[in-house]
Amino acid sequence: MAAPRTLRLHEADNIVITIESLSRGKVIDGGVTVAAAVPRGHKVAVQPIRTGEPIRKFGQIIGFASSDIQPGDWVHEHNVAIHDFERDYAFASEAKADGGLLPGESPATFEGFRRADGRVGTRNYIGILSSVNCSATVVDFIADEIMRSGILADYPNVDGVVPFTHGTGCGMGSKGEEYDLLARTQWGYASHPNFSAILLIGLGCEVFQIPRLKKTYGIAEGEHFQSLTIQEVGGTRKSVMMGVEKIREMLPFANRSVRETVPASELMLALQCGGSDGYSGLTANPALGAAVDILVRHGGTAILSETPEIYGAEHLLTRRAESPEVGQKIVDLIDWWRDYAAKTGGELNNNPSPGNKAGGLTTILEKSLGAVAKGGSSTLRGVYRYAERIDRKGFVYMDTPGYDPVAATGQVAGGANVLCFTTGRGSAYGCKPTPSLKLATNSDLFTRMEEDMDINCGDIIDGVSIEEKGREIFQSILETASGKRSKSELLGYGRNEFVPWQLGATM
């Protein structure tokens, strides 16, 4: 009888990953006898590890033994601790020129919407934004009225009219990073290439004033942008009526947009992972990284984010930075997050979540090593603030929280026109105006939640190569960017996933 399947990821590792659940007494490759039941996706020691010694996965430190660990022992929270240790950032030591197309490789293209500013959209929506939570209900009423009217059937080039509401905009400071962050997010959506037109609605007395936003970003009202405030118009009913009329006036303009063939260099891919498990760093994340390297080779852009979830693996990014200055920005972000977490009585190792741990991830160091794999191997070209406009091609980084809706909102505001989301536990997520592809890390998840999952990466465990799966993902990105609906779009996700990062006190 064949030994149960396990996976050793690096010759320096002192643990292996279980591919299937193991019962006590099972003998795994190498002749190690399992001491107690171990769930699939978890870790088993294959060498003695004394108290205080490092535990290694991917050839990297993921924690330290909190008690003596014997070969065959389950390695998880009960015998693993975490503390800080020295890392060699080796700034820019692994930077390289991003390779061009391979011999015989044709430039990839997709069918997108070329906008007046030169950027390219993958969808053609009209968006309705609330400046403040106080105008959120009116925003929803307008969108609902448009959908009930059936008028969109007369405008086949318009993908929909979508409301975007949020929970802030007042009870906040009128200056400083908290205000600037919301302004960047709102402007990032208002000017996003996946919108042909935007209607921005305020109450009138809020801290986040529409006239101030227009002045800051030089916004002139016209066919592509309109605004109104409830207090000036005369209340809820009149505002809904006026909003519906403005959308009706925008629809002919939006419908003039048509898809045209454009190079893949116009793609800006947001990278997300949520509901991670022990397979995330083995299958979906490195496969997405392989797709990123293909995209960069074709001149496109990919955005890695979620700073609390690169903690412990930041040295892998600093080495790939194009310069010491770019690498230092990553270290500075980690320092800021340490301080930020401490001020709220937390610590960065509050992550992983209970679901992550049930799936086999023990420490943030382990989770981060898998998360960074989404970024492939291309050189890090830039580091951006939350919701800041991305203005460089290639692989870049944006500072965001680890919470997926907040992180993705920042990436979309930065210009991402397509998104890939890896998940091992089964995150239910979609994103408008940017289509989101869901990548399952294991075949069991893909089978159970096939209506939500776009790509199964679990077959990597059965022999499909990372490179082959990366090519499959890249092809799916091109098809989705050209108009093919993702599973989350078919289910109707994306209306409630606009969640700007709320930083600072609510007053």
mmCIF file of N, CA and C in Angstrom, residues 198-320:
data_model
loop_
_atom_site.group_PDB
_atom_site.id
_atom_site.type_symbol
_atom_site.label_atom_id
_atom_site.label_comp_id
_atom_site.label_asym_id
_atom_site.label_seq_id
_atom_site.Cartn_x
_atom_site.Cartn_y
_atom_site.Cartn_z
ATOM 1 N N ILE A 198 -20.401 58.833 -14.189
ATOM 2 C CA ILE A 198 -20.562 58.772 -12.737
ATOM 3 C C ILE A 198 -21.555 59.838 -12.295
ATOM 4 N N LEU A 199 -22.429 59.458 -11.352
ATOM 5 C CA LEU A 199 -23.290 60.403 -10.642
ATOM 6 C C LEU A 199 -22.905 60.350 -9.172
ATOM 7 N N LEU A 200 -22.478 61.486 -8.613
ATOM 8 C CA LEU A 200 -22.049 61.574 -7.212
ATOM 9 C C LEU A 200 -23.113 62.327 -6.424
ATOM 10 N N ILE A 201 -23.572 61.723 -5.329
ATOM 11 C CA ILE A 201 -24.686 62.281 -4.565
ATOM 12 C C ILE A 201 -24.275 62.511 -3.120
ATOM 13 N N GLY A 202 -24.518 63.739 -2.629
ATOM 14 C CA GLY A 202 -24.242 64.088 -1.243
ATOM 15 C C GLY A 202 -25.501 64.504 -0.521
ATOM 16 N N LEU A 203 -25.378 64.682 0.787
ATOM 17 C CA LEU A 203 -26.472 65.243 1.564
ATOM 18 C C LEU A 203 -26.439 66.772 1.471
ATOM 19 N N GLY A 204 -25.245 67.329 1.725
ATOM 20 C CA GLY A 204 -25.087 68.776 1.620
ATOM 21 C C GLY A 204 -24.319 69.393 2.773
ATOM 22 N N CYS A 205 -24.458 68.826 3.973
ATOM 23 C CA CYS A 205 -23.818 69.420 5.152
ATOM 24 C C CYS A 205 -22.668 68.576 5.685
ATOM 25 N N GLU A 206 -22.294 67.502 4.975
ATOM 26 C CA GLU A 206 -21.283 66.563 5.458
ATOM 27 C C GLU A 206 -19.878 67.165 5.417
ATOM 28 N N VAL A 207 -18.958 66.517 6.110
ATOM 29 C CA VAL A 207 -17.554 66.942 6.085
ATOM 30 C C VAL A 207 -16.980 66.766 4.676
ATOM 31 N N PHE A 208 -17.284 65.634 4.042
ATOM 32 C CA PHE A 208 -16.728 65.345 2.716
ATOM 33 C C PHE A 208 -17.568 66.052 1.662
ATOM 34 N N GLN A 209 -17.182 67.256 1.313
ATOM 35 C CA GLN A 209 -17.954 68.109 0.424
ATOM 36 C C GLN A 209 -17.638 67.834 -1.054
ATOM 37 N N ILE A 210 -18.680 67.706 -1.864
ATOM 38 C CA ILE A 210 -18.494 67.471 -3.298
ATOM 39 C C ILE A 210 -17.761 68.626 -3.975
ATOM 40 N N PRO A 211 -18.101 69.896 -3.711
ATOM 41 C CA PRO A 211 -17.348 70.982 -4.365
ATOM 42 C C PRO A 211 -15.851 70.935 -4.072
ATOM 43 N N ARG A 212 -15.480 70.533 -2.866
ATOM 44 C CA ARG A 212 -14.054 70.443 -2.531
ATOM 45 C C ARG A 212 -13.375 69.343 -3.338
ATOM 46 N N LEU A 213 -14.063 68.199 -3.513
ATOM 47 C CA LEU A 213 -13.505 67.119 -4.319
ATOM 48 C C LEU A 213 -13.313 67.579 -5.762
ATOM 49 N N LYS A 214 -14.301 68.260 -6.302
ATOM 50 C CA LYS A 214 -14.219 68.739 -7.683
ATOM 51 C C LYS A 214 -13.069 69.723 -7.854
ATOM 52 N N LYS A 215 -12.881 70.586 -6.892
ATOM 53 C CA LYS A 215 -11.791 71.563 -6.986
ATOM 54 C C LYS A 215 -10.437 70.879 -6.875
ATOM 55 N N THR A 216 -10.318 69.918 -5.953
ATOM 56 C CA THR A 216 -9.041 69.232 -5.741
ATOM 57 C C THR A 216 -8.578 68.509 -6.989
ATOM 58 N N TYR A 217 -9.502 67.856 -7.685
ATOM 59 C CA TYR A 217 -9.127 67.022 -8.829
ATOM 60 C C TYR A 217 -9.481 67.654 -10.172
ATOM 61 N N GLY A 218 -9.911 68.909 -10.155
ATOM 62 C CA GLY A 218 -10.199 69.598 -11.409
ATOM 63 C C GLY A 218 -11.332 68.965 -12.195
ATOM 64 N N ILE A 219 -12.394 68.573 -11.506
ATOM 65 C CA ILE A 219 -13.502 67.879 -12.147
ATOM 66 C C ILE A 219 -14.500 68.900 -12.710
ATOM 67 N N ALA A 220 -14.774 68.774 -13.988
ATOM 68 C CA ALA A 220 -15.805 69.589 -14.620
ATOM 69 C C ALA A 220 -17.002 68.702 -14.925
ATOM 70 N N GLU A 221 -18.196 69.177 -14.604
ATOM 71 C CA GLU A 221 -19.378 68.374 -14.870
ATOM 72 C C GLU A 221 -19.685 68.360 -16.360
ATOM 73 N N GLY A 222 -20.209 67.229 -16.815
ATOM 74 C CA GLY A 222 -20.525 67.043 -18.224
ATOM 75 C C GLY A 222 -21.200 65.708 -18.414
ATOM 76 N N GLU A 223 -21.118 65.153 -19.620
ATOM 77 C CA GLU A 223 -21.783 63.880 -19.892
ATOM 78 C C GLU A 223 -21.237 62.749 -19.040
ATOM 79 N N HIS A 224 -19.959 62.832 -18.682
ATOM 80 C CA HIS A 224 -19.320 61.730 -17.965
ATOM 81 C C HIS A 224 -19.401 61.869 -16.445
ATOM 82 N N PHE A 225 -19.765 63.067 -15.951
ATOM 83 C CA PHE A 225 -19.799 63.283 -14.502
ATOM 84 C C PHE A 225 -20.889 64.294 -14.157
ATOM 85 N N GLN A 226 -21.748 63.901 -13.196
ATOM 86 C CA GLN A 226 -22.791 64.786 -12.671
ATOM 87 C C GLN A 226 -22.839 64.628 -11.157
ATOM 88 N N SER A 227 -23.386 65.627 -10.461
ATOM 89 C CA SER A 227 -23.536 65.529 -9.005
ATOM 90 C C SER A 227 -24.794 66.260 -8.574
ATOM 91 N N LEU A 228 -25.252 65.929 -7.370
ATOM 92 C CA LEU A 228 -26.358 66.647 -6.743
ATOM 93 C C LEU A 228 -26.278 66.446 -5.242
ATOM 94 N N THR A 229 -26.910 67.357 -4.490
ATOM 95 C CA THR A 229 -27.011 67.199 -3.034
ATOM 96 C C THR A 229 -28.477 67.251 -2.636
ATOM 97 N N ILE A 230 -28.841 66.378 -1.720
ATOM 98 C CA ILE A 230 -30.243 66.183 -1.335
ATOM 99 C C ILE A 230 -30.845 67.460 -0.764
ATOM 100 N N GLN A 231 -30.086 68.174 0.065
ATOM 101 C CA GLN A 231 -30.623 69.373 0.700
ATOM 102 C C GLN A 231 -30.903 70.469 -0.315
ATOM 103 N N GLU A 232 -30.035 70.600 -1.322
ATOM 104 C CA GLU A 232 -30.237 71.627 -2.338
ATOM 105 C C GLU A 232 -31.395 71.294 -3.272
ATOM 106 N N VAL A 233 -31.554 70.019 -3.599
ATOM 107 C CA VAL A 233 -32.611 69.604 -4.525
ATOM 108 C C VAL A 233 -33.981 69.696 -3.875
ATOM 109 N N GLY A 234 -34.032 69.430 -2.544
ATOM 110 C CA GLY A 234 -35.314 69.554 -1.855
ATOM 111 C C GLY A 234 -35.835 68.289 -1.239
ATOM 112 N N GLY A 235 -34.935 67.352 -0.887
ATOM 113 C CA GLY A 235 -35.366 66.168 -0.165
ATOM 114 C C GLY A 235 -35.209 64.879 -0.949
ATOM 115 N N THR A 236 -35.648 63.804 -0.323
ATOM 116 C CA THR A 236 -35.419 62.459 -0.853
ATOM 117 C C THR A 236 -36.122 62.225 -2.179
ATOM 118 N N ARG A 237 -37.447 62.450 -2.227
ATOM 119 C CA ARG A 237 -38.200 62.120 -3.437
ATOM 120 C C ARG A 237 -37.710 62.915 -4.638
ATOM 121 N N LYS A 238 -37.502 64.215 -4.435
ATOM 122 C CA LYS A 238 -37.033 65.047 -5.539
ATOM 123 C C LYS A 238 -35.628 64.644 -5.986
ATOM 124 N N SER A 239 -34.795 64.244 -5.031
ATOM 125 C CA SER A 239 -33.430 63.825 -5.372
ATOM 126 C C SER A 239 -33.438 62.538 -6.179
ATOM 127 N N VAL A 240 -34.313 61.599 -5.805
ATOM 128 C CA VAL A 240 -34.411 60.354 -6.567
ATOM 129 C C VAL A 240 -34.884 60.648 -7.986
ATOM 130 N N MET A 241 -35.888 61.507 -8.116
ATOM 131 C CA MET A 241 -36.401 61.855 -9.441
ATOM 132 C C MET A 241 -35.313 62.507 -10.293
ATOM 133 N N MET A 242 -34.575 63.452 -9.691
ATOM 134 C CA MET A 242 -33.520 64.125 -10.435
ATOM 135 C C MET A 242 -32.400 63.155 -10.776
ATOM 136 N N GLY A 243 -32.050 62.284 -9.835
ATOM 137 C CA GLY A 243 -30.988 61.305 -10.087
ATOM 138 C C GLY A 243 -31.342 60.368 -11.225
ATOM 139 N N VAL A 244 -32.577 59.885 -11.243
ATOM 140 C CA VAL A 244 -33.023 59.004 -12.320
ATOM 141 C C VAL A 244 -32.953 59.736 -13.658
ATOM 142 N N GLU A 245 -33.362 60.994 -13.684
ATOM 143 C CA GLU A 245 -33.322 61.754 -14.920
ATOM 144 C C GLU A 245 -31.883 61.950 -15.405
ATOM 145 N N LYS A 246 -30.959 62.214 -14.470
ATOM 146 C CA LYS A 246 -29.555 62.374 -14.853
ATOM 147 C C LYS A 246 -28.993 61.073 -15.442
ATOM 148 N N ILE A 247 -29.347 59.944 -14.848
ATOM 149 C CA ILE A 247 -28.881 58.658 -15.385
ATOM 150 C C ILE A 247 -29.452 58.438 -16.785
ATOM 151 N N ARG A 248 -30.721 58.754 -16.982
ATOM 152 C CA ARG A 248 -31.327 58.614 -18.310
ATOM 153 C C ARG A 248 -30.579 59.460 -19.344
ATOM 154 N N GLU A 249 -30.125 60.635 -18.920
ATOM 155 C CA GLU A 249 -29.380 61.504 -19.833
ATOM 156 C C GLU A 249 -27.982 60.955 -20.116
ATOM 157 N N MET A 250 -27.407 60.218 -19.162
ATOM 158 C CA MET A 250 -26.065 59.653 -19.336
ATOM 159 C C MET A 250 -26.056 58.414 -20.223
ATOM 160 N N LEU A 251 -27.162 57.690 -20.266
ATOM 161 C CA LEU A 251 -27.176 56.390 -20.939
ATOM 162 C C LEU A 251 -26.810 56.461 -22.428
ATOM 163 N N PRO A 252 -27.330 57.402 -23.210
ATOM 164 C CA PRO A 252 -26.913 57.449 -24.618
ATOM 165 C C PRO A 252 -25.412 57.684 -24.775
ATOM 166 N N PHE A 253 -24.836 58.539 -23.919
ATOM 167 C CA PHE A 253 -23.388 58.776 -23.961
ATOM 168 C C PHE A 253 -22.627 57.496 -23.638
ATOM 169 N N ALA A 254 -23.055 56.798 -22.567
ATOM 170 C CA ALA A 254 -22.372 55.567 -22.170
ATOM 171 C C ALA A 254 -22.500 54.493 -23.242
ATOM 172 N N ASN A 255 -23.626 54.446 -23.919
ATOM 173 C CA ASN A 255 -23.862 53.402 -24.914
ATOM 174 C C ASN A 255 -23.012 53.577 -26.164
ATOM 175 N N ARG A 256 -22.416 54.765 -26.347
ATOM 176 C CA ARG A 256 -21.550 54.974 -27.503
ATOM 177 C C ARG A 256 -20.207 54.265 -27.348
ATOM 178 N N SER A 257 -19.879 53.840 -26.143
ATOM 179 C CA SER A 257 -18.626 53.118 -25.916
ATOM 180 C C SER A 257 -18.727 51.709 -26.492
ATOM 181 N N VAL A 258 -17.722 51.298 -27.237
ATOM 182 C CA VAL A 258 -17.690 49.954 -27.823
ATOM 183 C C VAL A 258 -16.315 49.340 -27.582
ATOM 184 N N ARG A 259 -16.285 48.021 -27.545
ATOM 185 C CA ARG A 259 -15.019 47.326 -27.339
ATOM 186 C C ARG A 259 -14.166 47.376 -28.600
ATOM 187 N N GLU A 260 -12.847 47.450 -28.376
ATOM 188 C CA GLU A 260 -11.888 47.386 -29.467
ATOM 189 C C GLU A 260 -10.689 46.571 -29.008
ATOM 190 N N THR A 261 -9.933 46.056 -29.957
ATOM 191 C CA THR A 261 -8.766 45.237 -29.628
ATOM 192 C C THR A 261 -7.648 46.129 -29.088
ATOM 193 N N VAL A 262 -7.168 45.778 -27.903
ATOM 194 C CA VAL A 262 -6.104 46.543 -27.253
ATOM 195 C C VAL A 262 -5.062 45.571 -26.700
ATOM 196 N N PRO A 263 -3.822 46.026 -26.491
ATOM 197 C CA PRO A 263 -2.781 45.125 -25.978
ATOM 198 C C PRO A 263 -2.979 44.787 -24.503
ATOM 199 N N ALA A 264 -2.479 43.631 -24.105
ATOM 200 C CA ALA A 264 -2.573 43.199 -22.704
ATOM 201 C C ALA A 264 -1.817 44.130 -21.768
ATOM 202 N N SER A 265 -0.969 44.974 -22.313
ATOM 203 C CA SER A 265 -0.263 45.954 -21.481
ATOM 204 C C SER A 265 -1.224 46.938 -20.819
ATOM 205 N N GLU A 266 -2.481 47.007 -21.299
ATOM 206 C CA GLU A 266 -3.477 47.899 -20.708
ATOM 207 C C GLU A 266 -4.185 47.269 -19.508
ATOM 208 N N LEU A 267 -3.833 46.033 -19.186
ATOM 209 C CA LEU A 267 -4.443 45.379 -18.030
ATOM 210 C C LEU A 267 -3.726 45.775 -16.744
ATOM 211 N N MET A 268 -4.523 46.027 -15.710
ATOM 212 C CA MET A 268 -3.994 46.266 -14.370
ATOM 213 C C MET A 268 -4.701 45.290 -13.437
ATOM 214 N N LEU A 269 -3.966 44.292 -12.971
ATOM 215 C CA LEU A 269 -4.524 43.149 -12.251
ATOM 216 C C LEU A 269 -4.342 43.319 -10.745
ATOM 217 N N ALA A 270 -5.451 43.322 -10.005
ATOM 218 C CA ALA A 270 -5.403 43.320 -8.542
ATOM 219 C C ALA A 270 -5.265 41.883 -8.050
ATOM 220 N N LEU A 271 -4.383 41.665 -7.083
ATOM 221 C CA LEU A 271 -4.126 40.339 -6.520
ATOM 222 C C LEU A 271 -4.689 40.275 -5.114
ATOM 223 N N GLN A 272 -5.585 39.316 -4.864
ATOM 224 C CA GLN A 272 -6.211 39.170 -3.563
ATOM 225 C C GLN A 272 -6.234 37.708 -3.149
ATOM 226 N N CYS A 273 -6.178 37.470 -1.838
ATOM 227 C CA CYS A 273 -6.429 36.129 -1.308
ATOM 228 C C CYS A 273 -7.262 36.271 -0.052
ATOM 229 N N GLY A 274 -8.167 35.336 0.156
ATOM 230 C CA GLY A 274 -9.021 35.368 1.336
ATOM 231 C C GLY A 274 -9.498 33.972 1.670
ATOM 232 N N GLY A 275 -9.775 33.720 2.940
ATOM 233 C CA GLY A 275 -10.130 32.364 3.338
ATOM 234 C C GLY A 275 -9.026 31.397 2.963
ATOM 235 N N SER A 276 -7.774 31.797 3.250
ATOM 236 C CA SER A 276 -6.623 30.981 2.850
ATOM 237 C C SER A 276 -6.555 29.699 3.670
ATOM 238 N N ASP A 277 -5.883 28.696 3.097
ATOM 239 C CA ASP A 277 -5.681 27.428 3.800
ATOM 240 C C ASP A 277 -4.268 26.932 3.545
ATOM 241 N N GLY A 278 -3.994 25.718 3.995
ATOM 242 C CA GLY A 278 -2.657 25.171 3.865
ATOM 243 C C GLY A 278 -2.233 24.917 2.427
ATOM 244 N N TYR A 279 -3.184 24.923 1.493
ATOM 245 C CA TYR A 279 -2.860 24.717 0.089
ATOM 246 C C TYR A 279 -2.592 26.021 -0.656
ATOM 247 N N SER A 280 -2.972 27.161 -0.065
ATOM 248 C CA SER A 280 -2.896 28.435 -0.781
ATOM 249 C C SER A 280 -1.496 28.709 -1.317
ATOM 250 N N GLY A 281 -0.493 28.497 -0.472
ATOM 251 C CA GLY A 281 0.875 28.752 -0.879
ATOM 252 C C GLY A 281 1.480 27.664 -1.751
ATOM 253 N N LEU A 282 0.720 26.571 -1.964
ATOM 254 C CA LEU A 282 1.217 25.455 -2.767
ATOM 255 C C LEU A 282 0.632 25.451 -4.173
ATOM 256 N N THR A 283 -0.602 25.960 -4.324
ATOM 257 C CA THR A 283 -1.312 25.815 -5.593
ATOM 258 C C THR A 283 -1.708 27.159 -6.187
ATOM 259 N N ALA A 284 -2.811 27.734 -5.704
ATOM 260 C CA ALA A 284 -3.394 28.909 -6.351
ATOM 261 C C ALA A 284 -2.483 30.130 -6.309
ATOM 262 N N ASN A 285 -1.832 30.377 -5.172
ATOM 263 C CA ASN A 285 -1.003 31.586 -5.082
ATOM 264 C C ASN A 285 0.206 31.538 -6.017
ATOM 265 N N PRO A 286 1.001 30.472 -6.012
ATOM 266 C CA PRO A 286 2.118 30.443 -6.976
ATOM 267 C C PRO A 286 1.651 30.367 -8.422
ATOM 268 N N ALA A 287 0.499 29.731 -8.684
ATOM 269 C CA ALA A 287 -0.019 29.694 -10.056
ATOM 270 C C ALA A 287 -0.426 31.093 -10.503
ATOM 271 N N LEU A 288 -1.056 31.854 -9.610
ATOM 272 C CA LEU A 288 -1.377 33.240 -9.932
ATOM 273 C C LEU A 288 -0.099 34.041 -10.141
ATOM 274 N N GLY A 289 0.927 33.744 -9.343
ATOM 275 C CA GLY A 289 2.223 34.395 -9.543
ATOM 276 C C GLY A 289 2.802 34.114 -10.918
ATOM 277 N N ALA A 290 2.608 32.892 -11.404
ATOM 278 C CA ALA A 290 3.081 32.557 -12.752
ATOM 279 C C ALA A 290 2.320 33.353 -13.805
ATOM 280 N N ALA A 291 1.006 33.556 -13.580
ATOM 281 C CA ALA A 291 0.210 34.381 -14.498
ATOM 282 C C ALA A 291 0.658 35.835 -14.457
ATOM 283 N N VAL A 292 1.020 36.319 -13.262
ATOM 284 C CA VAL A 292 1.527 37.687 -13.123
ATOM 285 C C VAL A 292 2.796 37.873 -13.948
ATOM 286 N N ASP A 293 3.697 36.906 -13.873
ATOM 287 C CA ASP A 293 4.943 37.012 -14.643
ATOM 288 C C ASP A 293 4.660 37.061 -16.152
ATOM 289 N N ILE A 294 3.643 36.315 -16.594
ATOM 290 C CA ILE A 294 3.261 36.379 -18.009
ATOM 291 C C ILE A 294 2.712 37.762 -18.343
ATOM 292 N N LEU A 295 1.835 38.277 -17.484
ATOM 293 C CA LEU A 295 1.258 39.601 -17.711
ATOM 294 C C LEU A 295 2.339 40.673 -17.772
ATOM 295 N N VAL A 296 3.274 40.633 -16.844
ATOM 296 C CA VAL A 296 4.365 41.611 -16.833
ATOM 297 C C VAL A 296 5.206 41.482 -18.098
ATOM 298 N N ARG A 297 5.413 40.259 -18.535
ATOM 299 C CA ARG A 297 6.162 40.034 -19.775
ATOM 300 C C ARG A 297 5.479 40.694 -20.974
ATOM 301 N N HIS A 298 4.153 40.781 -20.908
ATOM 302 C CA HIS A 298 3.383 41.409 -21.983
ATOM 303 C C HIS A 298 3.169 42.904 -21.734
ATOM 304 N N GLY A 299 3.833 43.446 -20.735
ATOM 305 C CA GLY A 299 3.791 44.878 -20.494
ATOM 306 C C GLY A 299 2.711 45.358 -19.550
ATOM 307 N N GLY A 300 1.974 44.430 -18.909
ATOM 308 C CA GLY A 300 0.887 44.806 -18.013
ATOM 309 C C GLY A 300 1.356 45.080 -16.600
ATOM 310 N N THR A 301 0.383 45.316 -15.725
ATOM 311 C CA THR A 301 0.639 45.706 -14.336
ATOM 312 C C THR A 301 -0.094 44.765 -13.392
ATOM 313 N N ALA A 302 0.536 44.417 -12.271
ATOM 314 C CA ALA A 302 -0.093 43.610 -11.223
ATOM 315 C C ALA A 302 0.156 44.270 -9.884
ATOM 316 N N ILE A 303 -0.874 44.309 -9.027
ATOM 317 C CA ILE A 303 -0.810 45.013 -7.742
ATOM 318 C C ILE A 303 -0.944 44.012 -6.598
ATOM 319 N N LEU A 304 0.116 43.808 -5.851
ATOM 320 C CA LEU A 304 0.070 43.039 -4.603
ATOM 321 C C LEU A 304 -0.236 44.000 -3.465
ATOM 322 N N SER A 305 -1.011 43.540 -2.473
ATOM 323 C CA SER A 305 -1.411 44.419 -1.363
ATOM 324 C C SER A 305 -1.513 43.616 -0.073
ATOM 325 N N GLU A 306 -2.248 44.167 0.900
ATOM 326 C CA GLU A 306 -2.523 43.549 2.200
ATOM 327 C C GLU A 306 -1.258 43.488 3.065
ATOM 328 N N THR A 307 -0.807 44.644 3.513
ATOM 329 C CA THR A 307 0.465 44.739 4.239
ATOM 330 C C THR A 307 0.529 43.844 5.474
ATOM 331 N N PRO A 308 -0.524 43.728 6.307
ATOM 332 C CA PRO A 308 -0.423 42.817 7.446
ATOM 333 C C PRO A 308 -0.190 41.363 7.043
ATOM 334 N N GLU A 309 -0.435 41.049 5.766
ATOM 335 C CA GLU A 309 -0.284 39.672 5.307
ATOM 336 C C GLU A 309 0.961 39.473 4.441
ATOM 337 N N ILE A 310 1.871 40.455 4.479
ATOM 338 C CA ILE A 310 3.222 40.189 3.961
ATOM 339 C C ILE A 310 4.228 40.224 5.109
ATOM 340 N N TYR A 311 3.765 40.522 6.324
ATOM 341 C CA TYR A 311 4.631 40.568 7.494
ATOM 342 C C TYR A 311 5.314 39.218 7.688
ATOM 343 N N GLY A 312 6.626 39.226 7.763
ATOM 344 C CA GLY A 312 7.390 37.990 7.877
ATOM 345 C C GLY A 312 7.947 37.526 6.554
ATOM 346 N N ALA A 313 7.399 38.083 5.461
ATOM 347 C CA ALA A 313 7.902 37.742 4.127
ATOM 348 C C ALA A 313 8.341 38.994 3.383
ATOM 349 N N GLU A 314 8.388 40.118 4.094
ATOM 350 C CA GLU A 314 8.722 41.367 3.415
ATOM 351 C C GLU A 314 10.127 41.355 2.827
ATOM 352 N N HIS A 315 11.022 40.536 3.409
ATOM 353 C CA HIS A 315 12.389 40.478 2.891
ATOM 354 C C HIS A 315 12.448 39.879 1.482
ATOM 355 N N LEU A 316 11.419 39.090 1.122
ATOM 356 C CA LEU A 316 11.377 38.549 -0.234
ATOM 357 C C LEU A 316 11.037 39.638 -1.250
ATOM 358 N N LEU A 317 10.308 40.651 -0.815
ATOM 359 C CA LEU A 317 9.967 41.774 -1.696
ATOM 360 C C LEU A 317 11.093 42.797 -1.764
ATOM 361 N N THR A 318 11.740 43.071 -0.632
ATOM 362 C CA THR A 318 12.823 44.062 -0.654
ATOM 363 C C THR A 318 13.960 43.611 -1.561
ATOM 364 N N ARG A 319 14.179 42.316 -1.653
ATOM 365 C CA ARG A 319 15.242 41.789 -2.519
ATOM 366 C C ARG A 319 14.900 41.969 -3.993
ATOM 367 N N ARG A 320 13.602 41.969 -4.304
ATOM 368 C CA ARG A 320 13.149 42.109 -5.689
ATOM 369 C C ARG A 320 12.910 43.561 -6.085
#
